[in-house]
Amino acid sequence: MSLKKTALWLVALSLVVKLSGFLRESIIASKFGATSYTDGYLLAFSFITLVIAIISGGFNNVFLPMYVKQKKEAPEATERNANGVMNATVVIFLAISVLGWLLSPWFVPLIYPKITGLTAEVTIEITRFFFLFMSAIALNGILDSYLQAQRIFVPSQMSKLSATLMGAVFALLFSDQWGINSLAYGFIFGTLVGIGIQLFFLLKKGYRWSPTLTVEQEFRRSFLVLLVPALLNAGVGQINMFVNKSFASSTIPGAVTYLNNSSLITSIPHTIYGTTIAVVIFTLLSEQVNHQKKFQDTFFMGMQVSLLTLAPIAAGLFLVGEEAISFIFERGKFTASDTHHTYLALVYYLPTIVTQGLQYIVSKSMYAQGKTNIIFRISVTTIALNVFLNWLFVEPFGYPGLALTSSFVSIYYLVVSTIFVYKDFEKKEVTRLLGLVVRVTFVTAFMIVPLYLLKLYMPISELYSLWQLMIIVPLGVVFYAIGLFIFYKEGFRQLLSIVKKKAKK
């Protein structure tokens, strides 16, 4: 399969994975609503996301380049070392599994001190179950590294899809017998299926497993030296997540679910945008890192496309967010009141749609320039800021204040990172960026004001949520395109050229 076809498959599969996530959350909402059961499950699932982040964001970022580089020089020795590292990691996670199962009743209340009653019972029970299979989850991530090293990318997405879909299928079929536990059982079953899928493709490629824990001293030393900062960097986001959920569990029943569902919606644009940027802009940044003028222009183009595509989406969700939540989640035990509570959190999450897209460009440009230590130092400071703002906002705002904290932290991260990038740029580039922000803000307002008036004075709000979306969203696209053409022709041409390039591919 060519790289172009692979890229198309990856984009398609990543969207399917995201949509399957919505299917799962929709089934959860229908079967369990926003209750102590769903809160408990989401709190327990945080430990799964922590392991996934450690493997994909820490382990893989070190293991993959070392494996690829050294395999060219000494293929047999590298395979032995890689097998030793993989086996040792699985053994370590087997020990973690046992300890986690034994100690969950102690450390879960320590991490989430405010949970009580049914929420605490569900969280501890499902956490113990998840810990039994932590080694399998770690192995699933390690196999992904092997596949990437062989330039085999699609099975990884198939594995993710399996875990997500099986969670939804089990909840749909077995929720009456197993309750909220059916989600956990389905996720683990899907993970085991995912391991099988990845092993099948690896074995086809000629992979051979060997039962060894031996790793050459030089390989082990180099691996550990790089691994420690990588794991720390991967853990920062997860620490912030645990802090947020800990604060959320101290507010009202269902708060964790409201925050989860709203953040899931705001993550869609970032997921789609990220796969596009990975193909179009990051490659250019990496190629032009030694050509200052071209690097600056490409960086600006990335910021320009980010703002032009994500700002109207964030503004549009302010108008139709409640309708979108209603269409996706409001059925069964998920009531209109739950929809409104989710929308309250969504409103405060909206800035992250734009900031995360911009941060993608900023961070990738810093990675291209080798400024990884700066990124780590900035990200570490977000932990203290996140704790302080959660403490500051949770009392006056309740659980939506935690979404507001996420937005403030995201803005802080973006601003500080951008300052470091622009230190190496010409001064006129700052003016250029500020001018871009002003223009996009004006064009977005041109779109949102007539839509707001239309919704306010026309009987659209009386329609079913899907029909409201089908009316307002296309009108928003038209108004935004007209605003761009009239007030920001350069941006209009930029978006048009990207669409044409995609169409040709």
XYZ file of C-alpha atoms in Angstrom:
505
model
C 0.000 0.000 0.000
C 1.377 3.460 -0.926
C 1.952 6.113 1.732
C -0.759 8.259 0.159
C -3.329 5.450 0.444
C -2.108 4.704 3.970
C -2.594 8.340 4.957
C -6.149 8.265 3.608
C -6.876 5.044 5.509
C -5.468 6.555 8.699
C -7.597 9.687 8.386
C -10.703 7.612 7.676
C -10.037 5.153 10.507
C -9.216 7.904 13.025
C -12.576 9.505 12.251
C -14.327 6.146 12.571
C -12.607 5.625 15.965
C -13.818 9.065 17.053
C -17.358 8.393 15.858
C -17.363 4.992 17.556
C -16.400 6.833 20.741
C -19.556 8.901 20.343
C -21.566 5.751 19.749
C -20.211 4.322 23.008
C -20.925 7.530 24.943
C -24.407 7.727 23.443
C -25.143 4.166 24.576
C -23.739 4.958 28.037
C -25.989 8.012 28.228
C -29.039 6.010 27.163
C -28.415 3.053 29.489
C -27.020 4.815 32.574
C -27.628 8.574 32.192
C -25.367 10.923 34.158
C -25.187 9.203 37.529
C -22.849 7.865 40.171
C -22.403 4.790 37.971
C -21.090 6.734 34.982
C -18.980 8.996 37.193
C -17.428 5.939 38.839
C -16.659 4.298 35.496
C -15.024 7.455 34.098
C -12.934 7.934 37.241
C -11.726 4.318 36.994
C -11.022 4.671 33.278
C -8.577 7.472 34.086
C -6.047 4.816 35.088
C -6.382 3.260 31.627
C -5.725 6.586 29.908
C -2.694 7.079 32.151
C -1.135 3.789 30.988
C -1.986 4.547 27.355
C -0.341 7.975 27.667
C 2.763 6.478 29.283
C 3.154 3.903 26.510
C 2.181 6.013 23.499
C 3.465 9.391 24.673
C 6.526 8.249 26.624
C 7.692 4.716 25.852
C 6.969 4.745 22.112
C 8.606 8.119 21.510
C 11.870 6.666 22.830
C 11.623 3.039 21.757
C 10.600 3.582 18.131
C 13.460 5.845 16.952
C 16.065 3.758 18.825
C 14.705 0.534 17.344
C 14.611 1.907 13.787
C 18.092 3.445 13.995
C 19.884 0.470 15.549
C 18.121 -2.141 13.444
C 19.904 -0.735 10.388
C 23.276 -1.206 12.069
C 22.762 -4.512 13.929
C 19.394 -6.129 13.107
C 19.773 -9.350 15.138
C 21.075 -7.656 18.291
C 18.409 -4.976 18.021
C 15.651 -7.576 17.771
C 16.967 -9.308 20.910
C 17.144 -5.977 22.761
C 13.671 -4.994 21.591
C 12.243 -8.322 22.740
C 13.994 -7.892 26.079
C 12.573 -4.381 26.525
C 9.071 -5.499 25.549
C 9.129 -8.532 27.842
C 10.563 -6.527 30.747
C 7.880 -3.878 30.298
C 5.124 -6.474 30.313
C 6.626 -8.085 33.458
C 6.757 -4.671 35.167
C 3.110 -4.088 34.296
C 2.219 -7.546 35.568
C 3.630 -6.487 38.932
C 1.729 -3.192 38.664
C -1.422 -5.193 37.924
C -1.098 -7.226 41.105
C -0.277 -4.196 43.256
C -3.078 -2.161 41.689
C -5.624 -4.893 42.302
C -4.549 -5.242 45.934
C -4.170 -1.547 46.740
C -7.067 0.020 44.793
C -9.284 0.309 47.906
C -6.493 2.409 49.456
C -5.166 4.655 46.666
C -8.457 5.405 44.830
C -9.861 7.356 47.829
C -6.439 8.993 48.153
C -6.537 10.279 44.554
C -10.262 11.113 44.665
C -10.770 12.108 48.315
C -14.230 13.590 47.766
C -15.954 10.527 46.303
C -18.333 8.709 48.618
C -21.099 6.134 48.591
C -22.017 4.473 45.309
C -19.529 6.491 43.228
C -16.674 5.292 45.437
C -17.850 1.662 45.286
C -18.121 1.685 41.479
C -14.771 3.447 41.031
C -12.894 0.981 43.255
C -14.566 -2.100 41.761
C -13.884 -1.160 38.127
C -10.383 0.128 38.911
C -9.502 -3.261 40.400
C -10.807 -5.010 37.294
C -8.863 -2.720 34.955
C -5.630 -3.278 36.871
C -5.875 -7.014 36.220
C -5.302 -6.267 32.521
C -2.818 -3.364 32.652
C -0.082 -5.562 31.171
C -2.320 -6.355 28.185
C -2.999 -2.649 27.648
C 0.739 -1.920 27.817
C 1.497 -4.766 25.377
C -1.080 -3.366 22.956
C 0.792 -0.057 22.903
C 4.218 -1.681 22.526
C 3.047 -3.747 19.534
C 1.969 -0.464 17.942
C 5.625 0.636 18.079
C 6.766 -2.509 16.313
C 4.175 -1.992 13.585
C 5.180 1.637 13.069
C 8.806 0.544 12.754
C 7.708 -1.751 9.911
C 5.703 1.120 8.359
C 2.456 -0.708 9.105
C -0.009 1.853 10.474
C -3.570 0.706 9.831
C -3.703 -2.223 12.352
C -3.071 0.233 15.203
C -6.251 2.142 14.332
C -8.100 -1.166 13.951
C -6.965 -2.108 17.460
C -8.217 1.209 18.900
C -11.503 0.760 17.055
C -11.887 -2.730 18.483
C -11.494 -1.547 22.095
C -13.926 1.335 21.627
C -16.564 -0.581 19.692
C -16.544 -3.607 21.992
C -17.213 -1.317 24.937
C -20.283 -0.003 23.124
C -21.437 -3.470 22.001
C -21.104 -4.986 25.474
C -22.992 -2.070 27.038
C -25.754 -2.488 24.475
C -26.065 -6.261 24.871
C -25.171 -6.949 28.493
C -25.949 -3.815 30.523
C -29.058 -5.460 32.018
C -26.975 -8.376 33.348
C -23.668 -6.647 34.226
C -24.632 -2.999 34.627
C -21.877 -0.412 34.177
C -19.289 -3.214 34.401
C -20.311 -4.285 30.891
C -18.390 -1.273 29.529
C -15.212 -2.364 31.275
C -15.612 -5.967 30.147
C -16.174 -4.841 26.552
C -13.164 -2.535 26.546
C -10.825 -5.259 27.801
C -12.254 -7.820 25.367
C -11.725 -5.336 22.516
C -8.166 -4.686 23.711
C -7.371 -8.408 23.638
C -8.822 -8.599 20.125
C -6.646 -5.601 19.206
C -3.546 -7.424 20.442
C -4.506 -10.343 18.208
C -4.934 -8.052 15.202
C -1.534 -6.414 15.701
C 0.236 -9.729 16.326
C -1.280 -11.169 13.159
C 0.144 -8.361 11.013
C 3.490 -8.464 12.805
C 3.852 -12.210 12.295
C 2.975 -11.778 8.626
C 5.849 -9.294 8.412
C 8.271 -11.860 9.849
C 8.322 -10.847 13.530
C 9.580 -13.541 15.916
C 9.114 -13.359 19.678
C 11.822 -14.675 21.994
C 11.430 -15.293 25.771
C 14.280 -13.097 26.983
C 14.709 -10.287 29.489
C 18.302 -9.609 28.443
C 19.111 -6.156 27.071
C 22.607 -5.045 26.089
C 24.053 -2.534 28.549
C 24.542 0.259 25.988
C 21.025 -0.120 24.595
C 19.557 -0.228 28.116
C 21.501 2.858 29.259
C 20.554 4.925 26.207
C 16.945 3.817 26.468
C 16.579 4.713 30.149
C 18.312 8.095 29.785
C 15.789 9.102 27.121
C 12.836 7.353 28.744
C 12.733 9.245 32.051
C 12.072 12.769 30.639
C 9.738 11.311 28.015
C 7.611 9.629 30.703
C 7.578 12.794 32.802
C 6.416 14.838 29.830
C 3.732 12.271 28.980
C 2.528 12.269 32.590
C 1.905 16.011 32.901
C -1.386 15.943 31.025
C -2.568 12.923 32.978
C -1.758 14.579 36.299
C -3.879 17.554 35.266
C -6.666 15.144 34.275
C -6.609 13.422 37.694
C -6.684 16.820 39.395
C -9.700 17.912 37.328
C -11.648 14.722 37.995
C -10.808 14.854 41.672
C -12.287 18.353 41.903
C -15.275 17.352 39.733
C -16.135 14.460 42.036
C -16.545 16.947 44.890
C -19.338 18.918 43.181
C -22.580 17.248 42.068
C -23.511 13.688 40.968
C -22.937 13.368 37.224
C -20.351 16.173 37.079
C -17.593 13.894 35.808
C -19.945 12.647 33.072
C -20.969 16.177 32.075
C -17.337 17.233 31.759
C -16.422 14.060 29.857
C -19.229 14.416 27.309
C -18.608 18.099 26.682
C -14.845 17.651 26.278
C -15.525 14.770 23.878
C -17.458 17.137 21.595
C -14.809 19.855 21.697
C -12.133 17.282 20.818
C -13.684 16.419 17.434
C -12.401 19.474 15.513
C -8.954 19.009 17.037
C -8.831 15.344 15.996
C -9.858 16.063 12.404
C -7.628 19.112 12.191
C -4.659 17.281 13.694
C -4.719 14.558 11.054
C -4.839 17.209 8.328
C -2.036 19.301 9.782
C 0.151 16.230 10.271
C 0.073 15.707 6.518
C 0.227 19.296 5.250
C 2.094 21.574 7.656
C 4.301 19.635 10.072
C 6.189 18.029 7.194
C 6.914 21.488 5.780
C 8.084 22.792 9.167
C 10.495 19.885 9.522
C 11.871 20.402 6.015
C 12.314 24.161 6.370
C 13.783 24.365 9.881
C 17.112 25.620 8.454
C 15.471 28.235 6.215
C 14.282 31.006 8.525
C 12.054 32.921 6.088
C 10.330 29.806 4.746
C 9.951 28.458 8.295
C 8.299 31.719 9.430
C 5.926 31.731 6.460
C 4.963 28.093 6.985
C 4.442 28.683 10.700
C 2.180 31.649 9.931
C 0.268 29.569 7.395
C -0.318 26.936 10.088
C -1.597 29.539 12.552
C -3.715 31.095 9.810
C -5.363 27.816 8.807
C -5.884 26.942 12.502
C -7.738 30.149 13.245
C -9.692 30.176 9.996
C -11.035 26.656 10.503
C -11.385 26.365 14.278
C -12.637 29.819 15.339
C -15.969 29.495 13.461
C -16.428 25.951 14.817
C -15.992 27.167 18.399
C -18.375 30.071 17.808
C -20.877 27.812 16.088
C -20.889 25.356 18.988
C -21.763 28.244 21.292
C -24.965 28.601 19.274
C -25.841 24.965 18.566
C -23.901 23.119 21.271
C -26.999 22.286 23.285
C -28.721 20.920 20.170
C -25.647 18.832 19.317
C -25.539 17.391 22.851
C -29.254 16.652 22.726
C -28.949 14.813 19.402
C -25.958 12.724 20.519
C -26.823 11.916 24.132
C -30.419 12.773 25.058
C -32.264 9.477 25.121
C -33.075 6.812 27.668
C -31.782 7.863 31.080
C -29.956 10.948 29.800
C -32.504 13.721 30.287
C -32.959 17.285 29.022
C -31.577 18.460 32.361
C -28.413 16.409 31.746
C -28.131 17.984 28.286
C -28.264 21.466 29.793
C -25.692 20.615 32.467
C -23.364 19.257 29.772
C -23.836 22.399 27.681
C -22.832 24.593 30.628
C -19.472 22.822 30.706
C -19.189 22.876 26.904
C -19.413 26.670 26.814
C -16.360 26.990 29.058
C -14.457 24.362 27.051
C -14.969 26.166 23.712
C -11.720 28.194 23.755
C -9.735 24.940 23.845
C -10.952 24.129 20.322
C -8.919 27.059 19.009
C -6.025 26.975 21.475
C -5.328 23.271 21.000
C -5.248 23.684 17.242
C -2.839 26.609 17.509
C -0.778 24.748 20.109
C -0.372 21.897 17.664
C 1.464 24.248 15.267
C 3.475 25.922 18.016
C 4.586 22.656 19.655
C 5.455 20.971 16.370
C 7.554 23.965 15.332
C 9.427 23.735 18.654
C 9.939 19.987 18.194
C 11.254 20.674 14.684
C 13.743 23.154 16.202
C 14.797 20.719 18.948
C 13.261 22.750 21.809
C 11.868 19.725 23.635
C 13.228 20.809 27.036
C 11.410 24.145 26.796
C 8.133 22.377 25.995
C 8.585 20.114 29.021
C 9.374 23.012 31.390
C 6.330 24.955 30.248
C 4.017 21.934 30.498
C 5.189 21.191 34.061
C 4.153 24.672 35.199
C 0.604 23.951 34.034
C 0.169 21.480 36.910
C 0.471 24.157 39.595
C -1.661 26.584 37.581
C -4.315 23.910 37.039
C -4.550 23.073 40.758
C -4.737 26.749 41.756
C -7.405 27.670 39.190
C -9.487 24.584 40.030
C -9.441 25.607 43.676
C -10.292 29.204 42.689
C -13.138 28.437 40.256
C -14.853 25.338 41.651
C -16.556 27.233 44.498
C -18.171 30.084 42.487
C -18.758 28.155 39.226
C -19.159 24.547 40.351
C -18.122 21.808 37.907
C -18.230 24.198 34.842
C -15.395 26.074 36.569
C -13.182 23.048 35.912
C -13.833 23.432 32.179
C -13.000 27.113 32.533
C -9.735 26.137 34.205
C -8.860 23.906 31.253
C -9.404 26.826 28.896
C -7.252 29.199 30.962
C -4.452 26.624 31.253
C -4.641 25.975 27.509
C -4.429 29.707 26.778
C -1.471 30.075 29.152
C 0.346 27.145 27.540
C -0.243 28.580 24.065
C 0.820 32.142 24.899
C 4.038 31.161 26.696
C 4.998 28.642 23.979
C 4.282 31.182 21.237
C 6.498 33.757 22.956
C 9.406 31.300 22.867
C 8.811 30.600 19.171
C 8.663 34.282 18.235
C 11.907 35.045 20.040
C 13.691 33.638 16.976
C 11.418 35.377 14.452
C 11.569 38.858 12.942
C 9.639 41.464 14.946
C 7.208 42.133 12.118
C 5.937 38.556 12.486
C 4.285 39.452 15.809
C 2.331 42.259 14.125
C 1.404 39.873 11.347
C -0.002 37.365 13.847
C -1.974 39.991 15.794
C -3.457 41.275 12.538
C -4.553 37.733 11.719
C -6.296 37.358 15.093
C -8.190 40.643 14.610
C -9.327 39.730 11.072
C -10.515 36.243 11.999
C -12.350 37.599 15.050
C -14.174 40.119 12.846
C -15.134 37.514 10.227
C -16.342 35.086 12.918
C -18.516 37.837 14.408
C -19.915 38.482 10.911
C -21.042 34.843 10.881
C -22.314 34.501 14.430
C -24.386 37.686 14.867
C -26.999 36.997 12.136
C -27.244 33.357 13.218
C -27.832 34.422 16.819
C -30.568 36.849 15.740
C -32.111 34.187 13.506
C -32.236 31.737 16.380
C -33.560 34.407 18.750
C -36.426 35.712 16.630
C -37.372 32.717 14.447
C -39.163 29.568 15.700
C -36.147 27.353 14.879
C -35.631 26.416 18.535
C -38.964 24.590 18.527
C -37.719 22.061 15.978
C -36.064 18.706 16.741
C -32.352 19.133 17.490
C -31.182 17.452 14.253
C -33.321 19.768 12.094
C -31.939 22.789 13.938
C -28.411 21.604 13.207
C -29.249 21.008 9.539
C -30.504 24.586 9.208
C -27.995 26.552 11.265
C -24.746 24.756 10.335
C -25.045 25.214 6.522
C -26.122 28.832 7.021
C -23.068 29.353 9.233
C -20.775 27.995 6.500
C -22.351 30.366 3.951
C -22.115 33.431 6.204
C -18.529 32.633 7.118
C -17.480 32.150 3.488
C -19.099 35.465 2.544
C -17.397 37.222 5.461
C -14.003 35.816 4.450
C -14.475 36.819 0.826
C -15.477 40.376 1.726
C -13.182 41.139 4.668
C -10.219 38.751 4.397
C -9.583 37.663 0.815
C -6.110 36.289 1.605
C -7.575 33.887 4.142
C -10.344 32.927 1.728
C -7.803 32.072 -0.967
C -5.676 30.125 1.546
C -8.549 27.885 2.605
C -9.651 27.479 -1.001
C -6.173 26.360 -2.074
C -5.994 23.753 0.725
C -9.409 22.370 -0.232
C -8.291 22.097 -3.881
C -5.075 20.307 -2.897
C -7.042 17.812 -0.808
C -9.472 17.240 -3.650
C -6.612 16.430 -6.048
C -5.180 13.861 -3.617
